mmCIF file with all atom_site columns, C-alpha atoms in Angstrom:
data_model
loop_
_atom_site.group_PDB
_atom_site.id
_atom_site.type_symbol
_atom_site.label_atom_id
_atom_site.label_alt_id
_atom_site.label_comp_id
_atom_site.label_asym_id
_atom_site.label_entity_id
_atom_site.label_seq_id
_atom_site.pdbx_PDB_ins_code
_atom_site.Cartn_x
_atom_site.Cartn_y
_atom_site.Cartn_z
_atom_site.occupancy
_atom_site.B_iso_or_equiv
_atom_site.pdbx_formal_charge
_atom_site.auth_seq_id
_atom_site.auth_comp_id
_atom_site.auth_asym_id
_atom_site.auth_atom_id
_atom_site.pdbx_PDB_model_num
ATOM 1   C CA . MET A 1 1   ? -122.895 -38.814 16.239  1.00 0.00 ? 143 MET A CA 1
ATOM 2   C CA . LYS A 1 2   ? -126.452 -39.928 17.642  1.00 0.00 ? 144 LYS A CA 1
ATOM 3   C CA . VAL A 1 3   ? -126.583 -42.204 20.200  1.00 0.00 ? 145 VAL A CA 1
ATOM 4   C CA . ARG A 1 4   ? -128.904 -45.142 19.626  1.00 0.00 ? 146 ARG A CA 1
ATOM 5   C CA . THR A 1 5   ? -127.616 -48.232 21.410  1.00 0.00 ? 147 THR A CA 1
ATOM 6   C CA . LEU A 1 6   ? -125.471 -48.815 24.239  1.00 0.00 ? 148 LEU A CA 1
ATOM 7   C CA . ALA A 1 7   ? -122.967 -50.066 21.859  1.00 0.00 ? 149 ALA A CA 1
ATOM 8   C CA . ASP A 1 8   ? -122.750 -46.417 20.107  1.00 0.00 ? 150 ASP A CA 1
ATOM 9   C CA . LEU A 1 9   ? -122.526 -44.727 23.757  1.00 0.00 ? 151 LEU A CA 1
ATOM 10  C CA . ARG A 1 10  ? -119.364 -47.017 24.378  1.00 0.00 ? 152 ARG A CA 1
ATOM 11  C CA . GLN A 1 11  ? -118.200 -45.821 20.735  1.00 0.00 ? 153 GLN A CA 1
ATOM 12  C CA . ILE A 1 12  ? -118.338 -41.976 22.302  1.00 0.00 ? 154 ILE A CA 1
ATOM 13  C CA . GLN A 1 13  ? -116.760 -42.611 25.552  1.00 0.00 ? 155 GLN A CA 1
ATOM 14  C CA . LYS A 1 14  ? -114.121 -44.452 23.897  1.00 0.00 ? 156 LYS A CA 1
ATOM 15  C CA . VAL A 1 15  ? -113.471 -42.019 21.223  1.00 0.00 ? 157 VAL A CA 1
ATOM 16  C CA . MET A 1 16  ? -113.345 -39.202 24.042  1.00 0.00 ? 158 MET A CA 1
ATOM 17  C CA . ALA A 1 17  ? -111.204 -40.574 26.384  1.00 0.00 ? 159 ALA A CA 1
ATOM 18  C CA . GLN A 1 18  ? -109.238 -41.030 22.919  1.00 0.00 ? 160 GLN A CA 1
ATOM 19  C CA . ARG A 1 19  ? -108.899 -37.064 22.567  1.00 0.00 ? 161 ARG A CA 1
ATOM 20  C CA . ALA A 1 20  ? -108.364 -36.626 26.163  1.00 0.00 ? 162 ALA A CA 1
ATOM 21  C CA . ALA A 1 21  ? -105.009 -39.179 26.041  1.00 0.00 ? 163 ALA A CA 1
ATOM 22  C CA . GLN A 1 22  ? -104.040 -37.248 22.862  1.00 0.00 ? 164 GLN A CA 1
ATOM 23  C CA . ALA A 1 23  ? -104.405 -33.682 24.242  1.00 0.00 ? 165 ALA A CA 1
ATOM 24  C CA . ALA A 1 24  ? -102.724 -34.875 27.391  1.00 0.00 ? 166 ALA A CA 1
ATOM 25  C CA . ALA A 1 25  ? -99.929  -36.012 25.317  1.00 0.00 ? 167 ALA A CA 1
ATOM 26  C CA . GLU A 1 26  ? -99.501  -33.203 23.596  1.00 0.00 ? 168 GLU A CA 1
ATOM 27  C CA . ARG A 1 27  ? -99.241  -30.896 26.448  1.00 0.00 ? 169 ARG A CA 1
ATOM 28  C CA . ALA A 1 28  ? -96.884  -32.980 27.807  1.00 0.00 ? 170 ALA A CA 1
ATOM 29  C CA . ALA A 1 29  ? -94.844  -32.664 24.863  1.00 0.00 ? 171 ALA A CA 1
ATOM 30  C CA . ALA A 1 30  ? -94.753  -28.815 24.300  1.00 0.00 ? 172 ALA A CA 1
ATOM 31  C CA . GLU A 1 31  ? -94.444  -28.721 28.606  1.00 0.00 ? 173 GLU A CA 1
ATOM 32  C CA . ALA A 1 32  ? -90.790  -30.955 27.414  1.00 0.00 ? 174 ALA A CA 1
ATOM 33  C CA . ALA A 1 33  ? -90.278  -28.886 25.042  1.00 0.00 ? 175 ALA A CA 1
ATOM 34  C CA . ARG A 1 34  ? -90.600  -25.810 26.915  1.00 0.00 ? 176 ARG A CA 1
ATOM 35  C CA . ARG A 1 35  ? -88.103  -27.024 29.805  1.00 0.00 ? 177 ARG A CA 1
ATOM 36  C CA . GLU A 1 36  ? -85.466  -28.584 27.202  1.00 0.00 ? 178 GLU A CA 1
ATOM 37  C CA . ALA A 1 37  ? -85.349  -24.862 25.765  1.00 0.00 ? 179 ALA A CA 1
ATOM 38  C CA . GLU A 1 38  ? -85.095  -23.049 29.015  1.00 0.00 ? 180 GLU A CA 1
ATOM 39  C CA . GLU A 1 39  ? -82.357  -25.668 30.215  1.00 0.00 ? 181 GLU A CA 1
ATOM 40  C CA . ARG A 1 40  ? -80.501  -24.829 26.744  1.00 0.00 ? 182 ARG A CA 1
ATOM 41  C CA . ALA A 1 41  ? -80.597  -21.562 27.184  1.00 0.00 ? 183 ALA A CA 1
ATOM 42  C CA . ARG A 1 42  ? -79.597  -21.717 30.552  1.00 0.00 ? 184 ARG A CA 1
ATOM 43  C CA . ARG A 1 43  ? -76.294  -24.001 29.623  1.00 0.00 ? 185 ARG A CA 1
ATOM 44  C CA . GLU A 1 44  ? -75.587  -21.794 26.936  1.00 0.00 ? 186 GLU A CA 1
ATOM 45  C CA . ARG A 1 45  ? -75.165  -18.359 29.513  1.00 0.00 ? 187 ARG A CA 1
ATOM 46  C CA . GLU A 1 46  ? -73.331  -20.462 31.342  1.00 0.00 ? 188 GLU A CA 1
ATOM 47  C CA . TRP A 1 47  ? -70.771  -21.230 28.430  1.00 0.00 ? 189 TRP A CA 1
ATOM 48  C CA . PHE A 1 48  ? -70.757  -17.656 27.111  1.00 0.00 ? 190 PHE A CA 1
ATOM 49  C CA . ALA A 1 49  ? -69.736  -16.615 30.701  1.00 0.00 ? 191 ALA A CA 1
ATOM 50  C CA . ARG A 1 50  ? -67.155  -18.671 31.285  1.00 0.00 ? 192 ARG A CA 1
ATOM 51  C CA . ALA A 1 51  ? -66.149  -17.637 27.907  1.00 0.00 ? 193 ALA A CA 1
ATOM 52  C CA . VAL A 1 52  ? -66.252  -14.032 28.759  1.00 0.00 ? 194 VAL A CA 1
ATOM 53  C CA . GLY A 1 53  ? -64.785  -14.336 32.093  1.00 0.00 ? 195 GLY A CA 1
ATOM 54  C CA . PRO A 1 54  ? -65.981  -11.380 34.782  1.00 0.00 ? 196 PRO A CA 1
ATOM 55  C CA . VAL A 1 55  ? -68.150  -8.429  33.649  1.00 0.00 ? 197 VAL A CA 1
ATOM 56  C CA . GLN A 1 56  ? -69.277  -5.810  34.894  1.00 0.00 ? 198 GLN A CA 1
ATOM 57  C CA . PRO A 1 57  ? -73.309  -4.567  34.193  1.00 0.00 ? 199 PRO A CA 1
ATOM 58  C CA . LEU A 1 58  ? -74.210  -1.372  33.071  1.00 0.00 ? 200 LEU A CA 1
ATOM 59  C CA . PRO A 1 59  ? -76.068  0.516   34.712  1.00 0.00 ? 201 PRO A CA 1
ATOM 60  C CA . PRO A 1 60  ? -79.519  1.052   33.913  1.00 0.00 ? 202 PRO A CA 1
ATOM 61  C CA . HIS A 1 61  ? -79.610  4.032   31.449  1.00 0.00 ? 203 HIS A CA 1
ATOM 62  C CA . GLY A 1 62  ? -83.446  4.678   32.377  1.00 0.00 ? 204 GLY A CA 1
ATOM 63  C CA . ARG A 1 63  ? -83.637  6.100   28.160  1.00 0.00 ? 205 ARG A CA 1
ATOM 64  C CA . ALA A 1 64  ? -85.882  3.980   26.437  1.00 0.00 ? 206 ALA A CA 1
ATOM 65  C CA . GLU A 1 65  ? -85.457  2.505   23.201  1.00 0.00 ? 207 GLU A CA 1
ATOM 66  C CA . HIS A 1 66  ? -87.508  3.090   20.536  1.00 0.00 ? 208 HIS A CA 1
ATOM 67  C CA . ARG A 1 67  ? -87.010  0.958   16.907  1.00 0.00 ? 209 ARG A CA 1
ATOM 68  C CA . PRO A 1 68  ? -88.171  3.349   14.262  1.00 0.00 ? 210 PRO A CA 1
ATOM 69  C CA . PRO A 1 69  ? -91.485  1.388   11.745  1.00 0.00 ? 211 PRO A CA 1
ATOM 70  C CA . ARG A 1 70  ? -89.560  -0.206  8.902   1.00 0.00 ? 212 ARG A CA 1
ATOM 71  C CA . PRO A 1 71  ? -90.318  1.905   5.677   1.00 0.00 ? 213 PRO A CA 1
ATOM 72  C CA . ARG A 1 72  ? -93.172  0.614   3.564   1.00 0.00 ? 214 ARG A CA 1
ATOM 73  C CA . PRO A 1 73  ? -92.235  -1.986  0.874   1.00 0.00 ? 215 PRO A CA 1
ATOM 74  C CA . VAL A 1 74  ? -91.843  0.519   -2.527  1.00 0.00 ? 216 VAL A CA 1
ATOM 75  C CA . PRO A 1 75  ? -93.770  -1.691  -5.771  1.00 0.00 ? 217 PRO A CA 1
ATOM 76  C CA . GLN A 1 76  ? -90.510  -0.435  -7.826  1.00 0.00 ? 218 GLN A CA 1
ATOM 77  C CA . GLN A 1 77  ? -91.977  -3.310  -10.557 1.00 0.00 ? 219 GLN A CA 1
ATOM 78  C CA . ARG A 1 78  ? -95.982  -2.254  -10.235 1.00 0.00 ? 220 ARG A CA 1
ATOM 79  C CA . ARG A 1 79  ? -94.217  1.717   -11.269 1.00 0.00 ? 221 ARG A CA 1
ATOM 80  C CA . ALA A 1 80  ? -92.391  0.648   -14.024 1.00 0.00 ? 222 ALA A CA 1
ATOM 81  C CA . ASP A 1 81  ? -95.727  -1.404  -15.516 1.00 0.00 ? 223 ASP A CA 1
ATOM 82  C CA . GLU A 1 82  ? -97.625  2.032   -15.222 1.00 0.00 ? 224 GLU A CA 1
ATOM 83  C CA . ARG A 1 83  ? -94.726  4.120   -16.793 1.00 0.00 ? 225 ARG A CA 1
ATOM 84  C CA . ALA A 1 84  ? -94.629  1.537   -19.672 1.00 0.00 ? 226 ALA A CA 1
ATOM 85  C CA . VAL A 1 85  ? -98.993  1.640   -20.337 1.00 0.00 ? 227 VAL A CA 1
ATOM 86  C CA . MET A 1 86  ? -98.234  5.178   -20.279 1.00 0.00 ? 228 MET A CA 1
ATOM 87  C CA . ARG A 1 87  ? -95.629  5.193   -22.705 1.00 0.00 ? 229 ARG A CA 1
ATOM 88  C CA . SER A 1 88  ? -97.327  3.266   -25.159 1.00 0.00 ? 230 SER A CA 1
ATOM 89  C CA . ALA A 1 89  ? -100.891 4.943   -24.417 1.00 0.00 ? 231 ALA A CA 1
ATOM 90  C CA . LEU A 1 90  ? -99.888  8.269   -25.272 1.00 0.00 ? 232 LEU A CA 1
ATOM 91  C CA . SER A 1 91  ? -97.362  8.478   -28.323 1.00 0.00 ? 233 SER A CA 1
ATOM 92  C CA . ASP A 1 92  ? -95.176  11.309  -29.496 1.00 0.00 ? 234 ASP A CA 1
ATOM 93  C CA . GLU A 1 93  ? -95.943  10.699  -33.338 1.00 0.00 ? 235 GLU A CA 1
ATOM 94  C CA . PHE A 1 94  ? -99.374  11.907  -33.110 1.00 0.00 ? 236 PHE A CA 1
ATOM 95  C CA . ASP A 1 95  ? -100.607 14.965  -35.492 1.00 0.00 ? 237 ASP A CA 1
ATOM 96  C CA . ALA A 1 96  ? -102.927 16.954  -33.069 1.00 0.00 ? 238 ALA A CA 1
ATOM 97  C CA . GLU A 1 97  ? -102.657 19.719  -35.233 1.00 0.00 ? 239 GLU A CA 1
ATOM 98  C CA . THR A 1 98  ? -105.257 19.024  -37.499 1.00 0.00 ? 240 THR A CA 1
ATOM 99  C CA . LEU A 1 99  ? -107.419 18.862  -34.655 1.00 0.00 ? 241 LEU A CA 1
ATOM 100 C CA . LEU A 1 100 ? -106.947 22.103  -32.852 1.00 0.00 ? 242 LEU A CA 1
ATOM 101 C CA . HIS A 1 101 ? -108.802 24.890  -33.726 1.00 0.00 ? 243 HIS A CA 1
ATOM 102 C CA . THR A 1 102 ? -106.495 27.819  -35.129 1.00 0.00 ? 244 THR A CA 1
ATOM 103 C CA . ASP A 1 103 ? -109.176 30.682  -33.514 1.00 0.00 ? 245 ASP A CA 1
ATOM 104 C CA . GLU A 1 104 ? -107.983 33.875  -31.995 1.00 0.00 ? 246 GLU A CA 1
ATOM 105 C CA . HIS A 1 105 ? -106.354 31.843  -29.253 1.00 0.00 ? 247 HIS A CA 1
ATOM 106 C CA . LEU A 1 106 ? -105.543 27.889  -30.110 1.00 0.00 ? 248 LEU A CA 1
ATOM 107 C CA . SER A 1 107 ? -108.072 25.613  -28.427 1.00 0.00 ? 249 SER A CA 1
ATOM 108 C CA . TYR A 1 108 ? -109.241 21.952  -28.961 1.00 0.00 ? 250 TYR A CA 1
ATOM 109 C CA . ARG A 1 109 ? -112.766 20.511  -27.774 1.00 0.00 ? 251 ARG A CA 1
ATOM 110 C CA . ARG A 1 110 ? -113.804 16.717  -28.768 1.00 0.00 ? 252 ARG A CA 1
ATOM 111 C CA . PRO A 1 111 ? -115.739 15.656  -31.660 1.00 0.00 ? 253 PRO A CA 1
ATOM 112 C CA . GLY A 1 112 ? -119.494 16.560  -30.520 1.00 0.00 ? 254 GLY A CA 1
ATOM 113 C CA . LEU A 1 113 ? -119.081 19.533  -28.294 1.00 0.00 ? 255 LEU A CA 1
ATOM 114 C CA . GLY A 1 114 ? -120.311 22.996  -29.367 1.00 0.00 ? 256 GLY A CA 1
ATOM 115 C CA . PRO A 1 115 ? -118.132 26.006  -29.648 1.00 0.00 ? 257 PRO A CA 1
ATOM 116 C CA . ASP A 1 116 ? -120.216 27.199  -27.005 1.00 0.00 ? 258 ASP A CA 1
ATOM 117 C CA . VAL A 1 117 ? -117.599 24.978  -24.089 1.00 0.00 ? 259 VAL A CA 1
ATOM 118 C CA . VAL A 1 118 ? -114.913 26.472  -25.794 1.00 0.00 ? 260 VAL A CA 1
ATOM 119 C CA . ARG A 1 119 ? -116.117 30.076  -24.887 1.00 0.00 ? 261 ARG A CA 1
ATOM 120 C CA . ARG A 1 120 ? -116.910 28.986  -21.275 1.00 0.00 ? 262 ARG A CA 1
ATOM 121 C CA . LEU A 1 121 ? -113.472 27.604  -21.106 1.00 0.00 ? 263 LEU A CA 1
ATOM 122 C CA . ARG A 1 122 ? -111.698 30.639  -22.133 1.00 0.00 ? 264 ARG A CA 1
ATOM 123 C CA . ARG A 1 123 ? -114.061 33.015  -20.144 1.00 0.00 ? 265 ARG A CA 1
ATOM 124 C CA . GLY A 1 124 ? -112.858 31.243  -16.820 1.00 0.00 ? 266 GLY A CA 1
ATOM 125 C CA . GLU A 1 125 ? -116.787 29.960  -16.745 1.00 0.00 ? 267 GLU A CA 1
ATOM 126 C CA . TRP A 1 126 ? -114.925 26.875  -14.850 1.00 0.00 ? 268 TRP A CA 1
ATOM 127 C CA . SER A 1 127 ? -112.515 27.675  -11.519 1.00 0.00 ? 269 SER A CA 1
ATOM 128 C CA . ILE A 1 128 ? -109.372 26.076  -11.907 1.00 0.00 ? 270 ILE A CA 1
ATOM 129 C CA . GLN A 1 129 ? -109.005 22.533  -9.232  1.00 0.00 ? 271 GLN A CA 1
ATOM 130 C CA . ALA A 1 130 ? -105.371 21.518  -9.630  1.00 0.00 ? 272 ALA A CA 1
ATOM 131 C CA . GLU A 1 131 ? -102.257 22.405  -11.742 1.00 0.00 ? 273 GLU A CA 1
ATOM 132 C CA . LEU A 1 132 ? -99.357  20.563  -13.411 1.00 0.00 ? 274 LEU A CA 1
ATOM 133 C CA . ASP A 1 133 ? -96.497  22.647  -13.962 1.00 0.00 ? 275 ASP A CA 1
ATOM 134 C CA . LEU A 1 134 ? -94.121  20.232  -16.706 1.00 0.00 ? 276 LEU A CA 1
ATOM 135 C CA . HIS A 1 135 ? -91.718  23.033  -16.160 1.00 0.00 ? 277 HIS A CA 1
ATOM 136 C CA . GLY A 1 136 ? -87.406  21.723  -16.891 1.00 0.00 ? 278 GLY A CA 1
ATOM 137 C CA . LEU A 1 137 ? -88.743  17.943  -17.645 1.00 0.00 ? 279 LEU A CA 1
ATOM 138 C CA . ARG A 1 138 ? -87.446  15.712  -20.058 1.00 0.00 ? 280 ARG A CA 1
ATOM 139 C CA . THR A 1 139 ? -90.039  14.381  -22.630 1.00 0.00 ? 281 THR A CA 1
ATOM 140 C CA . ASP A 1 140 ? -90.572  11.077  -21.067 1.00 0.00 ? 282 ASP A CA 1
ATOM 141 C CA . GLU A 1 141 ? -90.686  12.745  -17.699 1.00 0.00 ? 283 GLU A CA 1
ATOM 142 C CA . ALA A 1 142 ? -93.228  15.458  -18.972 1.00 0.00 ? 284 ALA A CA 1
ATOM 143 C CA . ARG A 1 143 ? -95.543  12.964  -20.768 1.00 0.00 ? 285 ARG A CA 1
ATOM 144 C CA . GLU A 1 144 ? -95.946  10.253  -17.519 1.00 0.00 ? 286 GLU A CA 1
ATOM 145 C CA . ARG A 1 145 ? -96.839  13.219  -15.000 1.00 0.00 ? 287 ARG A CA 1
ATOM 146 C CA . LEU A 1 146 ? -99.199  14.718  -17.327 1.00 0.00 ? 288 LEU A CA 1
ATOM 147 C CA . ALA A 1 147 ? -100.799 11.004  -17.988 1.00 0.00 ? 289 ALA A CA 1
ATOM 148 C CA . ALA A 1 148 ? -100.824 10.617  -14.187 1.00 0.00 ? 290 ALA A CA 1
ATOM 149 C CA . PHE A 1 149 ? -102.040 13.857  -13.609 1.00 0.00 ? 291 PHE A CA 1
ATOM 150 C CA . VAL A 1 150 ? -105.253 13.623  -15.548 1.00 0.00 ? 292 VAL A CA 1
ATOM 151 C CA . ARG A 1 151 ? -105.667 10.298  -14.413 1.00 0.00 ? 293 ARG A CA 1
ATOM 152 C CA . GLU A 1 152 ? -105.852 11.265  -11.119 1.00 0.00 ? 294 GLU A CA 1
ATOM 153 C CA . ALA A 1 153 ? -107.683 14.656  -11.462 1.00 0.00 ? 295 ALA A CA 1
ATOM 154 C CA . HIS A 1 154 ? -110.251 12.584  -13.334 1.00 0.00 ? 296 HIS A CA 1
ATOM 155 C CA . ARG A 1 155 ? -110.424 10.084  -10.570 1.00 0.00 ? 297 ARG A CA 1
ATOM 156 C CA . GLN A 1 156 ? -110.807 12.754  -8.192  1.00 0.00 ? 298 GLN A CA 1
ATOM 157 C CA . GLY A 1 157 ? -113.971 14.213  -10.369 1.00 0.00 ? 299 GLY A CA 1
ATOM 158 C CA . LEU A 1 158 ? -112.247 17.540  -11.099 1.00 0.00 ? 300 LEU A CA 1
ATOM 159 C CA . ARG A 1 159 ? -113.194 19.312  -14.170 1.00 0.00 ? 301 ARG A CA 1
ATOM 160 C CA . CYS A 1 160 ? -111.053 22.123  -14.695 1.00 0.00 ? 302 CYS A CA 1
ATOM 161 C CA . VAL A 1 161 ? -107.142 21.843  -14.518 1.00 0.00 ? 303 VAL A CA 1
ATOM 162 C CA . ARG A 1 162 ? -104.434 24.211  -15.529 1.00 0.00 ? 304 ARG A CA 1
ATOM 163 C CA . VAL A 1 163 ? -101.388 22.723  -17.211 1.00 0.00 ? 305 VAL A CA 1
ATOM 164 C CA . VAL A 1 164 ? -98.185  24.844  -17.522 1.00 0.00 ? 306 VAL A CA 1
ATOM 165 C CA . HIS A 1 165 ? -95.807  23.772  -20.005 1.00 0.00 ? 307 HIS A CA 1
ATOM 166 C CA . GLY A 1 166 ? -93.785  27.201  -21.037 1.00 0.00 ? 308 GLY A CA 1
ATOM 167 C CA . LYS A 1 167 ? -93.111  29.140  -23.793 1.00 0.00 ? 309 LYS A CA 1
ATOM 168 C CA . GLY A 1 168 ? -90.351  27.243  -24.745 1.00 0.00 ? 310 GLY A CA 1
ATOM 169 C CA . LEU A 1 169 ? -87.888  30.537  -24.367 1.00 0.00 ? 311 LEU A CA 1
ATOM 170 C CA . GLY A 1 170 ? -85.155  28.402  -22.748 1.00 0.00 ? 312 GLY A CA 1
ATOM 171 C CA . SER A 1 171 ? -85.550  25.589  -25.794 1.00 0.00 ? 313 SER A CA 1
ATOM 172 C CA . PRO A 1 172 ? -82.647  25.260  -27.944 1.00 0.00 ? 314 PRO A CA 1
ATOM 173 C CA . GLY A 1 173 ? -83.348  27.554  -30.744 1.00 0.00 ? 315 GLY A CA 1
ATOM 174 C CA . LYS A 1 174 ? -86.406  28.917  -28.436 1.00 0.00 ? 316 LYS A CA 1
ATOM 175 C CA . THR A 1 175 ? -88.819  26.395  -30.093 1.00 0.00 ? 317 THR A CA 1
ATOM 176 C CA . PRO A 1 176 ? -91.707  25.021  -27.734 1.00 0.00 ? 318 PRO A CA 1
ATOM 177 C CA . VAL A 1 177 ? -91.362  21.508  -28.297 1.00 0.00 ? 319 VAL A CA 1
ATOM 178 C CA . LEU A 1 178 ? -92.812  20.738  -25.178 1.00 0.00 ? 320 LEU A CA 1
ATOM 179 C CA . LYS A 1 179 ? -95.694  23.124  -25.756 1.00 0.00 ? 321 LYS A CA 1
ATOM 180 C CA . GLY A 1 180 ? -96.546  20.855  -29.000 1.00 0.00 ? 322 GLY A CA 1
ATOM 181 C CA . ARG A 1 181 ? -96.135  17.546  -27.194 1.00 0.00 ? 323 ARG A CA 1
ATOM 182 C CA . VAL A 1 182 ? -98.579  18.358  -24.724 1.00 0.00 ? 324 VAL A CA 1
ATOM 183 C CA . HIS A 1 183 ? -101.029 19.346  -27.473 1.00 0.00 ? 325 HIS A CA 1
ATOM 184 C CA . GLY A 1 184 ? -100.542 15.968  -28.816 1.00 0.00 ? 326 GLY A CA 1
ATOM 185 C CA . TRP A 1 185 ? -101.503 14.086  -25.167 1.00 0.00 ? 327 TRP A CA 1
ATOM 186 C CA . LEU A 1 186 ? -103.555 15.837  -24.210 1.00 0.00 ? 328 LEU A CA 1
ATOM 187 C CA . VAL A 1 187 ? -105.746 15.421  -27.450 1.00 0.00 ? 329 VAL A CA 1
ATOM 188 C CA . GLN A 1 188 ? -105.082 11.442  -27.029 1.00 0.00 ? 330 GLN A CA 1
ATOM 189 C CA . LYS A 1 189 ? -106.494 11.146  -23.213 1.00 0.00 ? 331 LYS A CA 1
ATOM 190 C CA . SER A 1 190 ? -110.253 9.907   -23.317 1.00 0.00 ? 332 SER A CA 1
ATOM 191 C CA . GLU A 1 191 ? -110.443 12.298  -20.027 1.00 0.00 ? 333 GLU A CA 1
ATOM 192 C CA . VAL A 1 192 ? -110.251 15.550  -21.677 1.00 0.00 ? 334 VAL A CA 1
ATOM 193 C CA . LEU A 1 193 ? -112.925 16.966  -23.493 1.00 0.00 ? 335 LEU A CA 1
ATOM 194 C CA . ALA A 1 194 ? -111.377 20.708  -24.465 1.00 0.00 ? 336 ALA A CA 1
ATOM 195 C CA . PHE A 1 195 ? -108.770 22.621  -23.794 1.00 0.00 ? 337 PHE A CA 1
ATOM 196 C CA . VAL A 1 196 ? -107.556 26.481  -24.230 1.00 0.00 ? 338 VAL A CA 1
ATOM 197 C CA . GLN A 1 197 ? -104.732 28.485  -24.259 1.00 0.00 ? 339 GLN A CA 1
ATOM 198 C CA . ALA A 1 198 ? -105.044 29.908  -20.879 1.00 0.00 ? 340 ALA A CA 1
ATOM 199 C CA . ARG A 1 199 ? -105.869 33.824  -20.546 1.00 0.00 ? 341 ARG A CA 1
ATOM 200 C CA . PRO A 1 200 ? -102.416 36.020  -19.561 1.00 0.00 ? 342 PRO A CA 1
ATOM 201 C CA . ALA A 1 201 ? -103.601 36.027  -15.909 1.00 0.00 ? 343 ALA A CA 1
ATOM 202 C CA . ASP A 1 202 ? -103.179 32.348  -15.922 1.00 0.00 ? 344 ASP A CA 1
ATOM 203 C CA . GLY A 1 203 ? -99.737  31.696  -17.665 1.00 0.00 ? 345 GLY A CA 1
ATOM 204 C CA . GLY A 1 204 ? -100.975 32.923  -21.058 1.00 0.00 ? 346 GLY A CA 1
ATOM 205 C CA . ALA A 1 205 ? -98.940  31.323  -23.814 1.00 0.00 ? 347 ALA A CA 1
ATOM 206 C CA . GLY A 1 206 ? -96.933  29.366  -21.424 1.00 0.00 ? 348 GLY A CA 1
ATOM 207 C CA . ALA A 1 207 ? -100.059 27.005  -20.036 1.00 0.00 ? 349 ALA A CA 1
ATOM 208 C CA . LEU A 1 208 ? -103.555 25.137  -20.955 1.00 0.00 ? 350 LEU A CA 1
ATOM 209 C CA . ILE A 1 209 ? -106.828 25.282  -19.469 1.00 0.00 ? 351 ILE A CA 1
ATOM 210 C CA . VAL A 1 210 ? -108.000 21.829  -19.427 1.00 0.00 ? 352 VAL A CA 1
ATOM 211 C CA . LEU A 1 211 ? -111.943 20.445  -18.966 1.00 0.00 ? 353 LEU A CA 1
ATOM 212 C CA . LEU A 1 212 ? -112.614 16.958  -18.020 1.00 0.00 ? 354 LEU A CA 1
ATOM 213 C CA . ARG A 1 213 ? -115.602 14.934  -18.659 1.00 0.00 ? 355 ARG A CA 1
ATOM 214 C CA . ALA A 1 214 ? -117.411 13.988  -15.268 1.00 0.00 ? 356 ALA A CA 1
ATOM 215 C CA . GLY A 1 215 ? -115.517 11.211  -13.729 1.00 0.00 ? 357 GLY A CA 1
ATOM 216 C CA . GLY A 1 216 ? -114.888 10.210  -9.958  1.00 0.00 ? 358 GLY A CA 1
ATOM 217 C CA . HIS A 1 217 ? -117.347 10.524  -6.662  1.00 0.00 ? 359 HIS A CA 1
ATOM 218 C CA . HIS A 1 218 ? -118.105 14.165  -8.215  1.00 0.00 ? 360 HIS A CA 1
ATOM 219 C CA . ARG A 1 219 ? -120.438 15.038  -11.030 1.00 0.00 ? 361 ARG A CA 1
ATOM 220 C CA . ALA A 1 220 ? -120.795 18.675  -12.649 1.00 0.00 ? 362 ALA A CA 1
#
């Protein structure tokens, strides 16, 4: 407030006096509340002492008591939502057979990519940067693991990964059910550019070498 007249100055002094009085009253009230709380705690200690009778305090043990940190909350609902999205995004009914190249070894490349991409991938010109092993997993769990693995690898900027699906020797009738499912799931992932059956040294018919499009913070 700008002071233009003596009346303005008096008004400012009045307001300041009122604020000072209010602050003093608040401090007095806080002090009274503190004294009341201390007095109440003292009376409660006396009542407790009279109720339990004479006691002997334990000698100090000299040990420091550390409370373990509380575990971080687990976002159960968010995880459930993410699993639902993964299940809806990757269909088990998708027929990938028409998109696979049945050359000497099964392979896939996204439309628009030349066959040299598959040849280079098969020759191992891209180093394998991460691996996912789906051995022994149920179909739903394998689908979720694969979707999360591909998404995270792409986010990290990885270009070449290996997915081990097994040869199906332990499945009923020794039919590689998971192998066919993995083919269909990978074809549906936009991050996947191509994949080939692994070389014998890298898992052979029980694994795939997958090429991802560039993403994350790395470019190749």
